[in-house]
Short mmCIF file of C-alpha atoms in Angstrom, two decimals:
data_model
loop_
_atom_site.label_atom_id
_atom_site.label_comp_id
_atom_site.label_asym_id
_atom_site.label_seq_id
_atom_site.Cartn_x
_atom_site.Cartn_y
_atom_site.Cartn_z
CA MET A 61 58.07 -43.70 11.23
CA THR A 62 55.64 -46.91 11.55
CA ASN A 63 52.31 -46.76 13.99
CA ALA A 64 54.30 -48.33 16.71
CA ASN A 65 57.23 -45.52 16.15
CA LEU A 66 55.20 -43.05 16.38
CA ALA A 67 53.12 -44.32 19.21
CA ALA A 68 56.00 -45.21 21.54
CA GLU A 69 57.54 -41.85 20.46
CA LEU A 70 54.01 -40.34 22.06
CA ASP A 71 53.98 -41.65 24.48
CA ASN A 72 57.43 -40.53 25.74
CA SER A 73 56.90 -36.57 24.75
CA ALA A 74 53.49 -34.80 24.05
CA ALA A 75 50.97 -37.42 24.85
CA SER A 76 51.88 -37.70 27.90
CA LEU A 77 50.61 -34.27 28.45
CA PHE A 78 47.05 -35.64 28.56
CA GLU A 79 47.82 -38.53 31.08
CA ASP A 80 48.54 -35.75 33.50
CA THR A 81 44.74 -35.35 34.82
CA ALA A 82 45.76 -32.01 37.07
CA PHE A 83 47.78 -30.39 34.35
CA ILE A 84 45.09 -30.81 32.17
CA GLU A 85 42.15 -29.92 35.16
CA ALA A 86 44.00 -26.61 35.45
CA LEU A 87 44.53 -25.59 31.93
CA ARG A 88 40.93 -26.82 31.35
CA SER A 89 39.58 -24.74 34.16
CA GLN A 90 41.79 -21.71 32.47
CA MET A 91 40.32 -22.42 29.06
CA LEU A 92 36.69 -22.43 30.38
CA LYS A 93 37.07 -19.22 32.61
CA PHE A 94 38.77 -17.23 29.58
CA ALA A 95 36.07 -18.57 27.43
CA ARG A 96 33.34 -17.38 29.42
CA LEU A 97 34.71 -13.74 30.14
CA GLN A 98 33.84 -14.15 25.62
CA VAL A 99 31.15 -15.41 25.49
CA ARG A 100 28.47 -15.45 27.91
CA ASP A 101 26.90 -18.64 27.21
CA ASN A 102 28.55 -21.14 29.69
CA GLN A 103 26.91 -24.27 26.72
CA LEU A 104 29.16 -22.36 23.84
CA ALA A 105 31.89 -21.51 26.22
CA GLU A 106 32.61 -25.19 27.14
CA ASP A 107 32.01 -25.87 23.38
CA ALA A 108 34.59 -24.01 22.40
CA VAL A 109 37.35 -25.21 25.76
CA GLN A 110 35.88 -28.84 24.14
CA GLU A 111 36.73 -27.94 20.66
CA ALA A 112 40.13 -26.37 21.20
CA MET A 113 41.35 -29.53 23.70
CA ILE A 114 40.48 -32.19 20.76
CA SER A 115 41.79 -30.28 18.18
CA ALA A 116 45.01 -30.24 20.24
CA PHE A 117 44.73 -33.64 21.24
CA GLN A 118 44.75 -34.48 16.75
CA ASN A 119 47.93 -32.35 16.28
CA ILE A 120 49.64 -33.65 19.47
CA ASP A 121 52.79 -34.76 18.11
CA ARG A 122 53.70 -31.41 17.22
CA PHE A 123 54.11 -30.07 21.17
CA ALA A 124 56.38 -31.60 22.86
CA ARG A 125 56.99 -28.93 25.75
CA GLN A 126 54.09 -27.88 28.03
CA ALA A 127 54.37 -24.11 28.35
CA ALA A 128 54.29 -23.91 24.61
CA PHE A 129 51.79 -26.49 24.60
CA LYS A 130 49.55 -24.13 26.73
CA THR A 131 50.13 -21.29 24.49
CA TRP A 132 49.16 -22.97 21.98
CA VAL A 133 46.30 -24.38 23.10
CA PHE A 134 45.17 -21.19 24.05
CA SER A 135 45.87 -19.58 20.73
CA ILE A 136 43.34 -22.18 19.15
CA LEU A 137 40.77 -21.43 21.56
CA LYS A 138 41.29 -17.87 20.77
CA ASN A 139 40.07 -18.33 17.16
CA LYS A 140 37.20 -20.68 18.52
CA LEU A 141 35.93 -18.17 20.03
CA ILE A 142 36.65 -15.54 16.97
CA ASP A 143 34.79 -18.40 14.63
CA GLN A 144 31.76 -18.33 17.48
CA LEU A 145 31.48 -14.41 17.51
CA ARG A 146 31.55 -14.74 13.97
CA LYS A 147 28.29 -17.21 13.19
CA GLU A 148 26.70 -16.43 16.13
CA LYS A 149 24.13 -13.21 16.00
CA ARG A 150 24.56 -12.69 19.23
CA LEU A 151 21.81 -13.59 21.93
CA THR A 152 22.71 -9.89 23.91
CA ALA A 153 24.80 -7.92 21.15
CA ALA A 154 27.29 -5.58 23.72
CA SER A 155 24.82 -2.61 22.62
CA GLN A 156 22.14 -4.55 24.98
CA LEU A 157 24.39 -4.71 28.29
CA GLU A 158 24.23 -3.06 31.01
CA ASN A 159 27.16 -0.82 32.54
CA GLY A 160 26.75 -2.69 35.42
CA PRO A 161 27.59 -1.81 39.38
CA ASN A 162 30.10 0.42 40.75
CA LEU A 163 31.38 3.30 39.12
CA ASN A 164 31.54 3.50 35.51
CA GLY A 165 31.12 5.95 32.53
CA ASP A 166 30.37 9.41 33.24
CA ALA A 167 29.95 8.66 37.33
CA LEU A 168 33.61 7.50 37.05
CA ILE A 169 34.85 10.71 34.37
CA GLU A 170 33.93 12.87 36.93
CA HIS A 171 35.08 11.07 39.71
CA LEU A 172 38.68 11.21 38.00
CA PHE A 173 38.69 14.95 37.00
CA GLU A 174 37.81 17.88 38.31
CA ALA A 175 34.73 19.43 36.74
CA ASN A 176 36.95 21.75 34.63
CA GLY A 177 38.73 19.17 32.67
CA HIS A 178 42.21 18.77 34.69
CA TRP A 179 42.90 15.52 36.62
CA GLN A 180 41.33 15.93 40.18
CA LYS A 181 44.91 15.88 42.40
CA ASP A 182 44.16 11.85 44.10
CA GLU A 183 43.66 10.15 41.07
CA ARG A 184 46.72 11.33 38.87
CA PRO A 185 47.90 8.48 37.15
CA LYS A 186 50.94 7.69 39.38
CA LYS A 187 54.83 5.96 37.47
CA TRP A 188 54.23 2.34 37.80
CA ASP A 189 57.31 0.46 38.71
CA GLN A 190 58.55 -2.13 37.37
CA PRO A 191 56.72 -3.72 34.77
CA GLU A 192 59.19 -7.02 33.83
CA HIS A 193 58.80 -7.68 36.74
CA SER A 194 55.39 -7.82 37.10
CA VAL A 195 55.07 -10.01 34.36
CA GLU A 196 56.51 -12.55 36.16
CA ASN A 197 54.83 -12.42 38.59
CA GLN A 198 51.34 -14.58 39.34
CA HIS A 199 50.11 -12.26 42.54
CA PHE A 200 50.07 -9.47 39.26
CA TRP A 201 48.02 -11.43 36.85
CA ARG A 202 45.59 -12.96 39.96
CA ILE A 203 45.29 -9.23 40.13
CA PHE A 204 44.90 -8.29 36.38
CA ASP A 205 42.21 -11.01 36.58
CA ALA A 206 40.25 -9.68 39.84
CA CYS A 207 40.22 -6.04 37.72
CA LEU A 208 39.34 -7.42 34.38
CA ASP A 209 36.54 -9.83 36.00
CA ALA A 210 35.61 -6.08 38.11
CA LEU A 211 34.96 -4.46 34.40
CA PRO A 212 31.08 -4.72 34.02
CA THR A 213 30.05 -7.11 31.47
CA LYS A 214 29.84 -4.78 27.88
CA TYR A 215 33.44 -3.01 28.32
CA ALA A 216 35.06 -6.06 29.54
CA ARG A 217 33.73 -7.58 25.83
CA LEU A 218 34.61 -5.00 23.87
CA PHE A 219 37.56 -4.84 25.68
CA MET A 220 38.68 -8.55 25.37
CA MET A 221 37.60 -8.57 21.66
CA ARG A 222 39.88 -5.93 21.18
CA GLU A 223 43.03 -7.01 23.53
CA PHE A 224 42.88 -10.16 23.76
CA LEU A 225 40.70 -11.64 19.93
CA GLU A 226 43.23 -8.37 18.08
CA MET A 227 39.56 -8.33 16.19
CA ASP A 228 39.40 -4.76 14.07
CA THR A 229 37.03 -2.48 15.29
CA PRO A 230 34.58 -3.17 11.86
CA GLU A 231 34.75 -6.37 12.58
CA ILE A 232 33.42 -5.27 16.34
CA CYS A 233 30.87 -3.02 15.42
CA HIS A 234 29.08 -5.01 13.03
CA ASN A 235 28.83 -8.16 15.60
CA GLU A 236 28.07 -6.08 18.26
CA GLU A 237 25.71 -3.07 16.64
CA VAL A 238 27.98 -0.46 18.52
CA SER A 239 28.90 2.40 16.24
CA VAL A 240 32.64 2.92 15.90
CA SER A 241 32.13 6.35 18.22
CA SER A 242 31.00 4.60 20.57
CA LEU A 243 33.35 1.19 20.55
CA ASN A 244 36.48 3.62 21.62
CA VAL A 245 34.23 5.48 24.28
CA THR A 246 33.39 2.15 25.64
CA LEU A 247 37.44 0.58 25.44
CA TYR A 248 38.30 3.99 26.73
CA ARG A 249 36.76 4.09 29.44
CA ALA A 250 37.00 0.20 30.09
CA ARG A 251 40.81 1.12 29.74
CA LEU A 252 40.26 4.01 32.58
CA ARG A 253 38.46 1.51 35.27
CA LEU A 254 41.36 -1.33 34.89
CA ARG A 255 44.14 1.66 34.96
CA GLU A 256 42.57 2.79 38.21
CA CYS A 257 42.28 -1.32 38.91
CA LEU A 258 46.41 -2.00 38.47
CA GLU A 259 46.84 1.17 40.21
CA ASP A 260 44.81 0.92 43.37
CA HIS A 261 45.70 -3.03 43.99
CA TRP A 262 49.22 -3.58 42.45
CA PHE A 263 51.08 -0.89 41.10
CA GLN A 264 50.42 1.83 44.33
CA LYS A 265 50.70 -1.75 46.30
CA GLU A 266 54.13 -2.35 45.68
CA THR A 267 55.36 1.03 45.68
CA SER A 268 54.44 2.26 49.18
CA MET B 304 44.58 24.19 24.66
CA MET B 305 43.76 20.90 25.64
CA LYS B 306 42.13 18.96 28.54
CA CYS B 307 42.94 16.34 30.70
CA LYS B 308 39.74 14.47 29.97
CA GLN B 309 40.07 15.09 26.17
CA ALA B 310 43.79 13.93 26.40
CA THR B 311 43.41 10.76 27.86
CA GLN B 312 40.26 10.04 25.56
CA LEU B 313 43.16 10.60 22.79
CA LEU B 314 45.25 8.45 24.33
CA SER B 315 42.76 5.78 24.35
CA GLU B 316 41.58 6.19 20.88
CA LYS B 317 45.02 6.14 19.81
CA LEU B 318 45.10 2.18 20.31
CA ASP B 319 42.11 1.89 18.77
CA ARG B 320 42.30 4.50 14.70
CA PRO B 321 44.73 6.95 13.89
CA LEU B 322 44.94 10.24 14.98
CA SER B 323 44.10 13.05 12.47
CA ALA B 324 47.21 15.62 11.96
CA LYS B 325 44.84 18.48 14.25
CA GLU B 326 44.45 15.73 17.20
CA LYS B 327 48.07 14.51 17.26
CA ILE B 328 49.36 18.47 17.10
CA HIS B 329 47.33 19.39 20.11
CA LEU B 330 47.67 15.84 22.40
CA ALA B 331 51.84 16.57 21.70
CA MET B 332 51.17 20.12 23.50
CA HIS B 333 49.32 18.62 26.05
CA ILE B 334 51.68 15.75 27.07
CA SER B 335 54.73 18.19 26.74
CA MET B 336 53.60 19.99 29.42
CA CYS B 337 50.63 17.49 31.75
CA GLY B 338 52.71 14.88 33.28
CA PRO B 339 49.53 12.68 34.72
CA CYS B 340 48.51 12.11 31.01
CA ARG B 341 52.27 11.61 30.17
CA GLN B 342 52.00 8.57 32.42
CA PHE B 343 48.42 8.03 31.35
CA GLY B 344 49.56 7.27 27.94
CA LYS B 345 52.26 4.93 29.13
CA GLN B 346 50.12 3.24 30.69
CA MET B 347 47.26 2.81 28.08
CA GLU B 348 50.53 0.85 26.57
CA MET B 349 51.46 -1.01 29.07
CA ILE B 350 47.86 -1.95 29.76
CA ARG B 351 48.29 -3.09 25.61
CA ASP B 352 51.19 -5.64 25.95
CA LEU B 353 50.04 -7.03 29.55
CA SER B 354 47.13 -7.75 27.32
CA LYS B 355 49.00 -9.27 24.22
CA SER B 356 51.00 -11.80 27.30
CA TYR B 357 47.82 -12.26 29.07
CA SER B 358 47.33 -16.20 27.73
CA LYS B 359 51.14 -16.08 27.40
CA THR B 360 51.30 -15.85 31.04
CA LYS B 361 48.50 -18.78 32.00
CA GLU B 362 50.87 -21.03 30.85
CA SER B 363 53.87 -20.60 34.54
CA ASP B 364 50.59 -20.20 36.41
CA ASP B 365 50.65 -23.46 37.62
CA GLN B 366 54.38 -24.59 36.97
#
């Protein structure tokens, strides 16, 4: 294929995505939000997003559809963030972060469970309906976002390393200077809170 | 007998490490008798699946 043909081809398909300013701006702000949840330093987050965008632009000929494109750019961003987490000796390791306000840790556990270790009556998990339907629903994802935002920094960071970036335990522990058991307890508490938040703000509302 | 507090922690840790045979047995016994913890276990896995589709669903956000 000649350069001219290639250029024409790109004009018709994927490269035009970058000319769609509204699309790119929306995508950029989503990526930035995602990166900031992971890398609390704004500049580092911006850099990762910038690099992911450039990398996407350089390899754009592989992507024609917006949907596939977004998934792909996010996967580039995830890799950038993982690289960054590996490279940096973190300014603040998770071991030094505060648990933050709201009910967390022991206070949350006391709130959820009776002294004898059983569920408080009101706090027993209810059945969640129609998860497939929820995933399609934009409102659900806004709630999911809000619940993630409401997690204390330390919980959110470790939770996202595990569930979003899919890093393994030794790597997270090494990066964040936490022990395996402390990581597992923090993930437990993060999931307890996230579960509680989703049930209170989405799953119960939907059924009532 | 295992309590809900320990059971829920194991249901979370199950996602992060392989449970020992002893833990599995105690957990299975608890779960067989405790509806709320059974729900909790399902929800832990749902939260994992939801997290996996999180960045993927971003693609449909503004379309």
